[in-house]
XYZ file of N, CA and C in Angstrom:
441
model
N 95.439 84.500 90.827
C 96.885 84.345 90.822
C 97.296 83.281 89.821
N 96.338 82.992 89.010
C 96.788 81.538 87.861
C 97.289 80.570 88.812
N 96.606 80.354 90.269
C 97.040 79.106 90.871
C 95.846 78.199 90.419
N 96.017 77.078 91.368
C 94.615 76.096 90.885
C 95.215 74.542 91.737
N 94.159 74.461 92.610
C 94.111 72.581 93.457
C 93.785 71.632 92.164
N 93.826 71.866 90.743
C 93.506 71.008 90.057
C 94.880 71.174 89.078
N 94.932 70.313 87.660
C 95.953 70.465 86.787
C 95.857 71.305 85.463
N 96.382 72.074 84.901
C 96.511 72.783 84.011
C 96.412 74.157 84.119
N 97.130 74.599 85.197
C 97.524 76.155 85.709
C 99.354 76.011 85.903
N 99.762 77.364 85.795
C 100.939 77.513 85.863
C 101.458 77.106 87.408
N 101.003 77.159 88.503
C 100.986 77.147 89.574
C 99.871 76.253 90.546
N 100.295 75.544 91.477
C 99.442 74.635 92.134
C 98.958 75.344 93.480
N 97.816 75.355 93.796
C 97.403 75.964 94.731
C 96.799 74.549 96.011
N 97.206 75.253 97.120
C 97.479 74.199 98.600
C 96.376 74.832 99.571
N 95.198 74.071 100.206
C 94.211 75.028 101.242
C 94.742 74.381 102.573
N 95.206 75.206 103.816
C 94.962 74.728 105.101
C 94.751 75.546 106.123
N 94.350 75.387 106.830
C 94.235 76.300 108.238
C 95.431 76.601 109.220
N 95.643 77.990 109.407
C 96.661 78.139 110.270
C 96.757 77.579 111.636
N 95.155 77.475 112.291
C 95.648 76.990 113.158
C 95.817 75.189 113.257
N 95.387 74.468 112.229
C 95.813 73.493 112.176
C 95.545 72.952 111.043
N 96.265 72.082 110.098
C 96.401 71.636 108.793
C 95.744 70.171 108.803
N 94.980 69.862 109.685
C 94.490 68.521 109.779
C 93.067 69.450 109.339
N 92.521 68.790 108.746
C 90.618 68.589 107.819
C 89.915 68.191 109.012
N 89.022 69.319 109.595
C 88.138 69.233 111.045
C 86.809 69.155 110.545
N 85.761 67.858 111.173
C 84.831 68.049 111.201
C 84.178 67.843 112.165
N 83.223 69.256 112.579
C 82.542 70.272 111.520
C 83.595 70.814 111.431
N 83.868 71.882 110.378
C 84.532 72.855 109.661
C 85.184 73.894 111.104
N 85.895 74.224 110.827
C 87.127 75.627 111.847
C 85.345 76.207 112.318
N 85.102 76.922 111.982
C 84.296 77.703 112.215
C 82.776 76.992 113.131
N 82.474 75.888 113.051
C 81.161 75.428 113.711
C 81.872 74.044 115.078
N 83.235 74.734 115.359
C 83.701 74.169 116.049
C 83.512 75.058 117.564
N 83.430 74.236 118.417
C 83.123 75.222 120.015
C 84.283 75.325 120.397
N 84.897 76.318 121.212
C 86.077 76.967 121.672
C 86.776 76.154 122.437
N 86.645 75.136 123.133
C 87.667 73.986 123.483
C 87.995 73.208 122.531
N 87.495 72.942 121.707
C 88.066 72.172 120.725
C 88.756 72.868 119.242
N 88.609 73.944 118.939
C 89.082 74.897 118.119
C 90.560 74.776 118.785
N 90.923 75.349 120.426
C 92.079 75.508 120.950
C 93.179 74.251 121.162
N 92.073 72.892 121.168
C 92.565 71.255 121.489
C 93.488 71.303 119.539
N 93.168 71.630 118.960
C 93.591 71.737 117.501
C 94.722 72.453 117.185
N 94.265 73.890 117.647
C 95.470 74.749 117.986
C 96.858 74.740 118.227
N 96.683 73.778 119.839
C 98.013 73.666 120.821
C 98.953 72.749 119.813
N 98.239 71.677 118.935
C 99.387 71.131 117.929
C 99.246 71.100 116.402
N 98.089 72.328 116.397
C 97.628 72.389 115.310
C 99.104 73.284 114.178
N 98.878 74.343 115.606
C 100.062 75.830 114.631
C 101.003 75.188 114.447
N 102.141 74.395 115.630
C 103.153 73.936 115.289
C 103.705 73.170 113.856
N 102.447 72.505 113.683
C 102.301 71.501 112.333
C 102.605 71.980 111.121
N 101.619 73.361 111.585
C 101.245 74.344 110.256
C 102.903 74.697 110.007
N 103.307 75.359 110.393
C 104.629 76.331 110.747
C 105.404 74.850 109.862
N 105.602 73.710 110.654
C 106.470 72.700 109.897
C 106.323 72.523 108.317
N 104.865 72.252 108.304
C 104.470 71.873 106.747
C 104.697 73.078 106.056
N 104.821 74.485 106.390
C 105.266 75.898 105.553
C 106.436 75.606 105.602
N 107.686 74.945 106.179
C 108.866 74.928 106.307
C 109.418 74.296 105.507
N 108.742 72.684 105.186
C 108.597 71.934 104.261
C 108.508 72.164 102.763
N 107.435 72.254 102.515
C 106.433 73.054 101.360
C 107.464 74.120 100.750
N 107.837 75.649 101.722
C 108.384 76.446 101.141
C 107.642 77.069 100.076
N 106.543 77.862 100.416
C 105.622 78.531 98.938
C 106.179 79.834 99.049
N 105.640 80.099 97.759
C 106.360 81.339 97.038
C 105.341 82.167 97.916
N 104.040 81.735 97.582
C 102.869 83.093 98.081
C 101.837 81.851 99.113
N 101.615 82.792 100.020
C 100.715 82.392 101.178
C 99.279 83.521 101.322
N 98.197 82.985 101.094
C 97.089 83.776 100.705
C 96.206 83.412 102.149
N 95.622 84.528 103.058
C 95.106 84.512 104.341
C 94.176 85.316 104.137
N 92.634 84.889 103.950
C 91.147 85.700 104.387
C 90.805 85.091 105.510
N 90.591 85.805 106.217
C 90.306 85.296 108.100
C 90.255 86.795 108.814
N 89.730 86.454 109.981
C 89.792 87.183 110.910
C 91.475 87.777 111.298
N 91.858 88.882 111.447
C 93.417 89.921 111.375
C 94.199 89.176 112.728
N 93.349 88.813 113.689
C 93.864 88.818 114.642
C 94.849 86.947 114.607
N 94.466 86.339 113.888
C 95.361 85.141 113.307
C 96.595 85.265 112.968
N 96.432 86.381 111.891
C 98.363 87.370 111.892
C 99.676 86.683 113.120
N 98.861 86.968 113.982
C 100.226 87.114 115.064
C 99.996 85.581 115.965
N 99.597 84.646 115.078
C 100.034 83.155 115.053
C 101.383 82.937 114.323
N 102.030 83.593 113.419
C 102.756 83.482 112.603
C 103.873 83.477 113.154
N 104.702 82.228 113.315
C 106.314 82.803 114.151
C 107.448 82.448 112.691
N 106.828 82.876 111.925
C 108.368 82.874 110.953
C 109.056 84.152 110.894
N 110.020 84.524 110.748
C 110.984 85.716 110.464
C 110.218 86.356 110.004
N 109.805 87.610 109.904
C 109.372 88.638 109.200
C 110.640 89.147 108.984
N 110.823 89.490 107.574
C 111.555 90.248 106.532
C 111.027 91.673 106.326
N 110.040 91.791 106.151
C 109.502 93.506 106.032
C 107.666 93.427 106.907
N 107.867 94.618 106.830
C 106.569 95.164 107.495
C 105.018 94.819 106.708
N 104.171 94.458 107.161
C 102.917 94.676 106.669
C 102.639 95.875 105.630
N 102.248 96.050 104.235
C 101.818 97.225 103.616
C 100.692 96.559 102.598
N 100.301 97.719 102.410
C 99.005 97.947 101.674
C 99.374 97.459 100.292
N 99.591 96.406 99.384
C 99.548 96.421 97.692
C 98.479 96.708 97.157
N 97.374 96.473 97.354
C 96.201 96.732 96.655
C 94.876 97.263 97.316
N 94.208 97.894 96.817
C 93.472 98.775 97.646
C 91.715 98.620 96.567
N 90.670 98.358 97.093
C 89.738 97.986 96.479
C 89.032 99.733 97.034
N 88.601 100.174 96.297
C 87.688 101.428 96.774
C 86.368 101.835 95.979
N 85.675 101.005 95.515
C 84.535 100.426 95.324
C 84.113 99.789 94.710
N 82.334 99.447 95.455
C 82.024 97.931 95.252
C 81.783 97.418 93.412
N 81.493 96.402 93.151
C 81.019 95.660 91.963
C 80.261 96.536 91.049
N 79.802 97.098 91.408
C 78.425 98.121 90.471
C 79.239 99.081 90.650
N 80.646 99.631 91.284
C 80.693 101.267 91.071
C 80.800 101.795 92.247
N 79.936 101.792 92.754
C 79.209 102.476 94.027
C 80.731 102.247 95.137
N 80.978 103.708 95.422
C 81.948 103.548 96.619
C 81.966 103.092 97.553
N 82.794 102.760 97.961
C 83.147 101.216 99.550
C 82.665 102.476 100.598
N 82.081 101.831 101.633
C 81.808 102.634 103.092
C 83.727 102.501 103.544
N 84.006 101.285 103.371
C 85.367 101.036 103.966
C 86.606 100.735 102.892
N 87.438 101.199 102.023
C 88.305 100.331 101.357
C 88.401 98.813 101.821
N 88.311 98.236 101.031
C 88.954 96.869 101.132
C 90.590 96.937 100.766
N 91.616 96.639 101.842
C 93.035 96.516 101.341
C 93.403 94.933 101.554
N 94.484 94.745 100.619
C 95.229 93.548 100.419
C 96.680 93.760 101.013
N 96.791 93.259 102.057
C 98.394 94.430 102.666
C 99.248 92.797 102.136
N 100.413 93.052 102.307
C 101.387 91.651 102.227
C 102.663 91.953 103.255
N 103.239 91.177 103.588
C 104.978 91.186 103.749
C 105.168 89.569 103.377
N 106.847 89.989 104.226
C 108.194 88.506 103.222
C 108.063 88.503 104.708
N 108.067 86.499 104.441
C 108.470 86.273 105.659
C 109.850 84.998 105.189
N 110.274 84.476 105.784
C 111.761 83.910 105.791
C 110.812 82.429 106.147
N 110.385 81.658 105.532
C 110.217 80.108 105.404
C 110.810 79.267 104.810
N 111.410 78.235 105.879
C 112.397 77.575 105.517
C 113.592 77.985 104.889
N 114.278 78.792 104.943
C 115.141 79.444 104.606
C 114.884 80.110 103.468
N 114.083 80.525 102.661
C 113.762 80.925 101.580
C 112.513 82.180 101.714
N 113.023 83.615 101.102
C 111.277 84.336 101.055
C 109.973 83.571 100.697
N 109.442 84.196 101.430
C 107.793 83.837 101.028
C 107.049 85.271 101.083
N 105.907 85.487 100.265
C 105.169 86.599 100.422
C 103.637 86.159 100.796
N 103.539 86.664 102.191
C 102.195 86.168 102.925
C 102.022 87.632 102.540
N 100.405 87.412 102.227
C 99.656 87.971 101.787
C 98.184 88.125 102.670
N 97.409 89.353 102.886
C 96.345 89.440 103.843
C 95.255 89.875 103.109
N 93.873 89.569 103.366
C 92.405 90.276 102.931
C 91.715 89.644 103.844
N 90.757 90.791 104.348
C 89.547 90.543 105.340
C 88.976 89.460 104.677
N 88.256 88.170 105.836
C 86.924 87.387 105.584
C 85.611 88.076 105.807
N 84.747 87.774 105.157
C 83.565 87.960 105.702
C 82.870 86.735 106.023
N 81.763 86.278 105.169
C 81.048 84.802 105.846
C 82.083 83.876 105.074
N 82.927 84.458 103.782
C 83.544 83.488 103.301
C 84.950 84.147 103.105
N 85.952 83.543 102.859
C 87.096 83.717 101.887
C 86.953 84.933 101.137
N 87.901 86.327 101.251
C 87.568 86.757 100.382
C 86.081 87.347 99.858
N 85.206 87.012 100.888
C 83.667 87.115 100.695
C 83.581 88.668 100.046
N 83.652 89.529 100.745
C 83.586 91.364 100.110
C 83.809 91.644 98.894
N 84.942 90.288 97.892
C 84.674 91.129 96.759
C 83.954 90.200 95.875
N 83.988 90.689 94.520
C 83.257 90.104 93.218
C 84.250 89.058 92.261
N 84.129 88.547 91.663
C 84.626 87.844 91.192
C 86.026 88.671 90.239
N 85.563 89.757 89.938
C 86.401 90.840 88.928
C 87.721 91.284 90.065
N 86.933 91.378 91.204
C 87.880 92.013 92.311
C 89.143 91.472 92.739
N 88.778 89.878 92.784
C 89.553 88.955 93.365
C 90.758 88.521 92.305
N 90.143 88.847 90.957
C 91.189 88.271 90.106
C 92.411 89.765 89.850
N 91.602 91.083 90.337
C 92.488 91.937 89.891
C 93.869 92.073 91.566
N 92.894 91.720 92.212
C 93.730 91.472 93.551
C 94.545 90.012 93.458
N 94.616 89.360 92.784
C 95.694 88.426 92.760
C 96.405 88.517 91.345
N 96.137 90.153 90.829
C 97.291 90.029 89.504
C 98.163 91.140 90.153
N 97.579 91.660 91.167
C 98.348 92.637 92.150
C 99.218 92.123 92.895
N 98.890 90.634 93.833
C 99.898 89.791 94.301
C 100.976 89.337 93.776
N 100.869 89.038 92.304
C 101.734 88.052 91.758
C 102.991 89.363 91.261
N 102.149 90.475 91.119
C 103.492 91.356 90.953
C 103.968 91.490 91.633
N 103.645 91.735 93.021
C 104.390 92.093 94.182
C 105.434 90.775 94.171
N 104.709 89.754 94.193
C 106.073 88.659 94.289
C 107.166 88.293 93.262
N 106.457 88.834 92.108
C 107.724 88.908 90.599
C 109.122 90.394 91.069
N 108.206 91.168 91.735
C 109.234 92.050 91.668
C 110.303 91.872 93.116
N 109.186 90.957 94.108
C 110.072 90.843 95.214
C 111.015 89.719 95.230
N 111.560 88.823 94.250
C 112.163 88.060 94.523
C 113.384 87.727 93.852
């Protein structure tokens, strides 16, 4: 998406966790289920504020689907498919498409386009490096034309 956590990109790129924007250690993931949820209960609220704050154009989510419906901002339109990966790095056809679905959600009074792709062990893990950049030149249109 020509974003970047460093300087000399058109766009600045921001990492946090939905369910909470505080830096956990160990990491979201090697955390045990009472304490994942102890994070949670004032974790989302935080999150939700600092998106309110912030106000980004594009919100980028690889995670598990079922995180989705943490989200209490306005939805503006429905979940859809922008980009559709249908096979892997070498060629070889996907057992499963990989899709990139998006909608607008209403943050802080302003659109935003949250954006979705499956995790695997990582971020984005399923695709290749070629994949990821053609899936975030797919995003950035969706948000040039949606706004």
């Amino acid at each position: 998406m020509d974003a970047s956590y460093y300087e000399g990109r058109p766009s600045t790129a921001l990492h946090t966790d939905i369910c909470s924007p505080v830096a956990a250690s160990p990491t979201w993931s090697r955390l045990v289920e009472v304490d994942r949820e102890a994070l949670a209960c004032d974790g989302r609220p935080l999150w939700h504020m600092l998106l309110a704050e912030l106000r980004p154009q594009i919100v980028a989510f690889s995670m598990a689907r079922t995180y989705l419906d943490d989200i209490t901002f306005d939805a503006m339109t429905d979940w859809k498919v922008i980009h559709c990966i249908r096979r892997e790095a070498d060629g070889a056809p996907r057992r499963r498409p990989y899709n990139v679905e998006a909608r607008w959600y209403d943050v802080g009074g302003e659109p935003s386009l949250f954006v979705f792709g499956a995790a695997a062990q990582t971020p984005l893990g399923m695709l290749s490096a070629d994949q990821k950049r053609r899936a975030g030149s797919a995003i950035v249109n969706v948000w040039c034309e949606g706004r």
